[in-house]
PDB file of C-alpha atoms in Angstrom:
ATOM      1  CA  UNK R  20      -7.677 123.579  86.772  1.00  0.00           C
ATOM      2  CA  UNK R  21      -5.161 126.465  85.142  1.00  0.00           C
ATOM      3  CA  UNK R  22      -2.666 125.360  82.985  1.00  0.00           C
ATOM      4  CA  UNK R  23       0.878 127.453  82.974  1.00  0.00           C
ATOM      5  CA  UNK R  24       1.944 128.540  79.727  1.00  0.00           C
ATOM      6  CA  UNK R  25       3.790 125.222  78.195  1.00  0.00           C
ATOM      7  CA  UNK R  26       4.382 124.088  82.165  1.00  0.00           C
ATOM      8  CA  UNK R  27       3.988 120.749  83.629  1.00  0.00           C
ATOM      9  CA  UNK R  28       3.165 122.157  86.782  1.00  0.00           C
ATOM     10  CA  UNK R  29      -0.965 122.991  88.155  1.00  0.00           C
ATOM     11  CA  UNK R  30      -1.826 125.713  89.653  1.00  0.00           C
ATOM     12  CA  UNK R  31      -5.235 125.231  91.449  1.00  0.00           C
ATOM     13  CA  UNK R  32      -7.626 128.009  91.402  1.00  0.00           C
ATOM     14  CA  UNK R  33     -10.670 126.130  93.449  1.00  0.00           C
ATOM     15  CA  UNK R  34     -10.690 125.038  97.196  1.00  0.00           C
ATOM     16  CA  UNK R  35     -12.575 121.861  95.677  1.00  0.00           C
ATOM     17  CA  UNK R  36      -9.476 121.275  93.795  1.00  0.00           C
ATOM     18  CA  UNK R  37      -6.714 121.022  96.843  1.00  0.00           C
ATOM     19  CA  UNK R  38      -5.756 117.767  98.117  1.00  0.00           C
ATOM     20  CA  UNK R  39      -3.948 116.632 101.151  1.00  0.00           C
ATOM     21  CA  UNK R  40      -0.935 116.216  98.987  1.00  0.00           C
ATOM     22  CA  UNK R  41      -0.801 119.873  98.026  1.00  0.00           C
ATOM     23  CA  UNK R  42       0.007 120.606 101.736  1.00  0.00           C
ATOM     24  CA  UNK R  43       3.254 118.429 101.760  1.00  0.00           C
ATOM     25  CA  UNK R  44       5.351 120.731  99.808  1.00  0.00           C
ATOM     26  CA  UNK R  45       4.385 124.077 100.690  1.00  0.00           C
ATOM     27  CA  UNK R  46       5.398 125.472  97.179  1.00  0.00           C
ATOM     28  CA  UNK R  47       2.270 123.304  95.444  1.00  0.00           C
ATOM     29  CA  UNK R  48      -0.463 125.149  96.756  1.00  0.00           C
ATOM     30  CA  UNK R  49       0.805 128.552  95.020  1.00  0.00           C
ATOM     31  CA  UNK R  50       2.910 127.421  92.463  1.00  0.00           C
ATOM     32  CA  UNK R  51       3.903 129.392  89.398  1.00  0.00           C
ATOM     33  CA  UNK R  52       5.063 128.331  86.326  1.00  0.00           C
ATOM     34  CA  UNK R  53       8.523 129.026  85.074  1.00  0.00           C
ATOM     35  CA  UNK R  54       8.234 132.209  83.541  1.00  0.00           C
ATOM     36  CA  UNK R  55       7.229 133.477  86.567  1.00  0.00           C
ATOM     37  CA  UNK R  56       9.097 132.009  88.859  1.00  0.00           C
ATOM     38  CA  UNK R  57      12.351 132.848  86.520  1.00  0.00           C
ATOM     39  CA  UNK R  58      11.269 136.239  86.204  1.00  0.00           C
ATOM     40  CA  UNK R  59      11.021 137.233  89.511  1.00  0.00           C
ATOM     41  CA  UNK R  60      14.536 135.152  90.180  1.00  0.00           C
ATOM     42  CA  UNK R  61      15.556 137.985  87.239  1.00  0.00           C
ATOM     43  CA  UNK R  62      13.975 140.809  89.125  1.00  0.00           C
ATOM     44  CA  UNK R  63      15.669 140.241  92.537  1.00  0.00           C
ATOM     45  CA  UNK R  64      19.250 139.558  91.213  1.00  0.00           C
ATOM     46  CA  UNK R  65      19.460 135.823  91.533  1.00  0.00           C
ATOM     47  CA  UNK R  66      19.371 135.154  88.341  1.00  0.00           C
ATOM     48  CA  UNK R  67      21.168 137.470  85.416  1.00  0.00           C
ATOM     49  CA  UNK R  68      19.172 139.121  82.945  1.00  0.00           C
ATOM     50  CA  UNK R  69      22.080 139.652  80.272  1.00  0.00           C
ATOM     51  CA  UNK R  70      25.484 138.185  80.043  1.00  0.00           C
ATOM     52  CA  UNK R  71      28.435 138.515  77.579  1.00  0.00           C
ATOM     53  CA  UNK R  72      29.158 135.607  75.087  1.00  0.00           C
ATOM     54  CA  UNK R  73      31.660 133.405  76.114  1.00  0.00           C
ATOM     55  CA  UNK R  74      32.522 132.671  72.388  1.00  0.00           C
ATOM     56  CA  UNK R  75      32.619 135.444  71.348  1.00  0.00           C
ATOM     57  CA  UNK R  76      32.545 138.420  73.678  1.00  0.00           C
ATOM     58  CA  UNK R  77      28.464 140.230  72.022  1.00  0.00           C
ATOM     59  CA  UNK R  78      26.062 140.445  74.730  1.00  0.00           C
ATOM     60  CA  UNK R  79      23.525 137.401  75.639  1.00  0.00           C
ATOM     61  CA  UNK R  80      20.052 137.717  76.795  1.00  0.00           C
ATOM     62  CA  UNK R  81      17.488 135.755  78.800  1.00  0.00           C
ATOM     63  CA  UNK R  82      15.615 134.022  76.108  1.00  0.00           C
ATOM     64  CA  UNK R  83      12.364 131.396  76.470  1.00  0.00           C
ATOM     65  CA  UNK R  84      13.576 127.669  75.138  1.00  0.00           C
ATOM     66  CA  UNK R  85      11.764 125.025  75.909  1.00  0.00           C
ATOM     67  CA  UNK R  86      14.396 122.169  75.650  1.00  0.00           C
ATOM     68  CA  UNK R  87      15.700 123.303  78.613  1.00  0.00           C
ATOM     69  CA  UNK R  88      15.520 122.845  82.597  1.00  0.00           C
ATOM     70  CA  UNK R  89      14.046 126.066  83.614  1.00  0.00           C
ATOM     71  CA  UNK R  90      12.607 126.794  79.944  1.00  0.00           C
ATOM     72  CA  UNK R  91      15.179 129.736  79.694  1.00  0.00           C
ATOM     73  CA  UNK R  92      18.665 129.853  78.216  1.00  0.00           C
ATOM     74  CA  UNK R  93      20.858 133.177  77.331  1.00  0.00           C
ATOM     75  CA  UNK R  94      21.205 133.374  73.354  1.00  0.00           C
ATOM     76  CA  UNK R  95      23.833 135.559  71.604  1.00  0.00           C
ATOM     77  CA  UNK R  96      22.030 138.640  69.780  1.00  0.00           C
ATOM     78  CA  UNK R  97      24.934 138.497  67.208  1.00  0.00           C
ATOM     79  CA  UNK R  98      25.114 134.967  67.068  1.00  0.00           C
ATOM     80  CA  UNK R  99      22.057 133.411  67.169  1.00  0.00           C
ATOM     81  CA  UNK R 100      23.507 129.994  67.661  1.00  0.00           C
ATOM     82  CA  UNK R 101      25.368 130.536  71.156  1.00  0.00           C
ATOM     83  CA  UNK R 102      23.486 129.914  73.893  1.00  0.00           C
ATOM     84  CA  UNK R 103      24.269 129.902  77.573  1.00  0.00           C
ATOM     85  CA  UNK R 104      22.314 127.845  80.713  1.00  0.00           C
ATOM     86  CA  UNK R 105      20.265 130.046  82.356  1.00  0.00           C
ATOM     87  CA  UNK R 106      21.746 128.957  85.746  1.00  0.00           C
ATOM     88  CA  UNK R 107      24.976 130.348  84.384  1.00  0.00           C
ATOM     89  CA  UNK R 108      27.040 132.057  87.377  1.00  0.00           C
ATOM     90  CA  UNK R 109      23.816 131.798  89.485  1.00  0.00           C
ATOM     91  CA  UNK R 110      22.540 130.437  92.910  1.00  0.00           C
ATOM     92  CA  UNK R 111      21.111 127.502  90.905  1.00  0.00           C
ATOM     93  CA  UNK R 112      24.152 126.666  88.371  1.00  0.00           C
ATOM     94  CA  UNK R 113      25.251 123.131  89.989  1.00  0.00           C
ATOM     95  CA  UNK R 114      21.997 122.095  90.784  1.00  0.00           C
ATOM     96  CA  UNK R 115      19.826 119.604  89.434  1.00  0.00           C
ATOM     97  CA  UNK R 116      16.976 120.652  91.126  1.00  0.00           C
ATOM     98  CA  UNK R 117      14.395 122.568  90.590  1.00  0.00           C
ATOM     99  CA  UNK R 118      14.179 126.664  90.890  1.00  0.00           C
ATOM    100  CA  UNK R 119      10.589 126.400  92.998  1.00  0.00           C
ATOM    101  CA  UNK R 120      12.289 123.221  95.168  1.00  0.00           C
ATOM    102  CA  UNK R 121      15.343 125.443  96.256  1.00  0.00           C
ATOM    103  CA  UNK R 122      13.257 128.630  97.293  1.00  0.00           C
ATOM    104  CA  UNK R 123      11.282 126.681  98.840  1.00  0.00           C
ATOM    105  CA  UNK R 124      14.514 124.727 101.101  1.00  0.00           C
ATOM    106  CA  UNK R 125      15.734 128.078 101.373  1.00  0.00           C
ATOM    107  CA  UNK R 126      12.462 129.718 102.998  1.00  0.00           C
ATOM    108  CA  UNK R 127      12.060 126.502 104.914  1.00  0.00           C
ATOM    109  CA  UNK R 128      15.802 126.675 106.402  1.00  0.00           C
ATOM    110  CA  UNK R 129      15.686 130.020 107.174  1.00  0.00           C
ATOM    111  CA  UNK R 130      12.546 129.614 108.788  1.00  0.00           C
ATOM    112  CA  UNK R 131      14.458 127.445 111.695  1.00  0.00           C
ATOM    113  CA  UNK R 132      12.817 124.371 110.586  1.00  0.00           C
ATOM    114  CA  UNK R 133      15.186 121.196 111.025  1.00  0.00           C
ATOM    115  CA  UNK R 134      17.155 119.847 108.231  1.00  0.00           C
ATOM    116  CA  UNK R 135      14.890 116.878 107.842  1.00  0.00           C
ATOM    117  CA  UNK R 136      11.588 119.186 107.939  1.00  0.00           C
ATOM    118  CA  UNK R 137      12.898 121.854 105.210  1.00  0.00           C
ATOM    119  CA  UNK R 138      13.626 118.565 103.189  1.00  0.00           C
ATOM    120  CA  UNK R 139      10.643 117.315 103.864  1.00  0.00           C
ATOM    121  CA  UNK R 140       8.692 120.386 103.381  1.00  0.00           C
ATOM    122  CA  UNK R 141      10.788 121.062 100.050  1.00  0.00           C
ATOM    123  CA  UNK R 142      10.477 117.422  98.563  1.00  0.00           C
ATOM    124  CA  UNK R 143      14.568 117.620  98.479  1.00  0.00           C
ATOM    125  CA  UNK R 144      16.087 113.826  99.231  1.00  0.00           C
ATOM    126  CA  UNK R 145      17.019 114.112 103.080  1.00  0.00           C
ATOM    127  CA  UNK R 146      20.422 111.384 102.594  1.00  0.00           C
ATOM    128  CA  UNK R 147      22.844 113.498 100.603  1.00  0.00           C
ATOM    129  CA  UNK R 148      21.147 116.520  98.869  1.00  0.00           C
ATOM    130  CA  UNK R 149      19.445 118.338 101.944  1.00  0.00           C
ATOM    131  CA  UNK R 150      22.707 117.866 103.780  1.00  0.00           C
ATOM    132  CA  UNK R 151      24.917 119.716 100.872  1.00  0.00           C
ATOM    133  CA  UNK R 152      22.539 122.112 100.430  1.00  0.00           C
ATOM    134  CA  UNK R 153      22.378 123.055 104.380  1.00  0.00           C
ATOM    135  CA  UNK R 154      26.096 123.087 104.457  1.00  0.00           C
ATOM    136  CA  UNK R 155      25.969 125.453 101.130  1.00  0.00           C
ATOM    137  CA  UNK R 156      23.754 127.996 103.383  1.00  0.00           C
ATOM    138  CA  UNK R 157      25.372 127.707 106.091  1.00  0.00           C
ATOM    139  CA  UNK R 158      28.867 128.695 104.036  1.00  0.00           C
ATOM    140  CA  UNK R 159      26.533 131.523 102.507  1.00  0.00           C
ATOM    141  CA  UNK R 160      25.694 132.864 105.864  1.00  0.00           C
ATOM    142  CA  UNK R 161      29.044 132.434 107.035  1.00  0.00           C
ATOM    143  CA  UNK R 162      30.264 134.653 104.120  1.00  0.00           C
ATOM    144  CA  UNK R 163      27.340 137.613 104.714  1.00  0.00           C
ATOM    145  CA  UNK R 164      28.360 137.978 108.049  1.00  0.00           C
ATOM    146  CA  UNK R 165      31.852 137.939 107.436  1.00  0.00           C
ATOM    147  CA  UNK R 166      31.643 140.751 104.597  1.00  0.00           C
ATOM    148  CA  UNK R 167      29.239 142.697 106.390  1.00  0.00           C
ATOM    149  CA  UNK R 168      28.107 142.363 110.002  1.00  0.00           C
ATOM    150  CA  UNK R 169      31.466 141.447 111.395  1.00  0.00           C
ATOM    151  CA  UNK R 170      32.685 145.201 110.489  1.00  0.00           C
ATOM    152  CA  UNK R 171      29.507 146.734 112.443  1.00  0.00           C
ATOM    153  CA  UNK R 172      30.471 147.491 116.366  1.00  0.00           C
ATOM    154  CA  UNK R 173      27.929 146.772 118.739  1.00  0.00           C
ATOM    155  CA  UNK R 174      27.544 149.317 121.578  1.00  0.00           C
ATOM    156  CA  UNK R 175      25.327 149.300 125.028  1.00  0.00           C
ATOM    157  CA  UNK R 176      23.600 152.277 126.723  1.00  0.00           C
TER     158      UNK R 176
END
């Protein structure tokens, strides 16, 4: 078995290796570790690669920490002692959960699978948590369409 970098997450190279369990959350069986999975957040715009200081105004940039969540934070380059969450004015800033366990939700929902099967599928708690973050898509959707689709006219032959 792989190690990530400083992860606590497996990544399993060898068939022999997979278990039943790996199959229950869908994200298991390729899972990255959070460099990875942060950078490629980075790459397609859900997550910020530089932001200004709120202090004191110099710009920030992604850094690795390890005391934190993801294992990123945004540190001053003037000020080497302001640092920022690297959820900051993200898709992931009021969430508790992890990066990998909302993709995965995400995929899942807008795969058409039911609430209870994208929770399921993402290891998210069905009770309250799937059902916020449902209505949060939904509202997302909602928005898209109303800043972009409902402008489009639709014409016949």
């Amino acid at each position: 078995m792989k190690y990530c970098r400083e992860g606590f997450r497996k990544r399993k190279e060898h068939v022999e290796d997979i278990t039943i369990d790996d199959f229950i959350n869908p994200w298991n069986l390729f899972n990255q570790c959070d460099e990875v999975v942060v950078n490629w957040c980075v790459k397609n715009g859900l997550i910020a690669s530089e932001l200004e200081c709120p202090t004191c105004g110099c710009q920030m940039k992604l850094a690795r920490r390890g005391s934190k969540a993801t294992g990123f934070s945004f540190r001053c380059k003037t000020y080497r002692t302001h640092f920022v969450a690297s959820r900051k004015f993200s898709f992931f800033e009021n969430s508790k959960l992890t990066i990998q366990d909302i993709m995965v939700f995400v995929k899942s929902y807008l795969e058409g699978h039911t609430l209870f099967m994208t929770s399921k599928l993402s290891g998210v708690n069905y009770k309250s948590t799937a059902v916020d973050w449902g209505s949060f898509i939904r509202e997302l959707f909602k928005e898209h369409f109303a800043r972009s689709i409902r402008q489009k006219v639709l014409r016949g032959n």
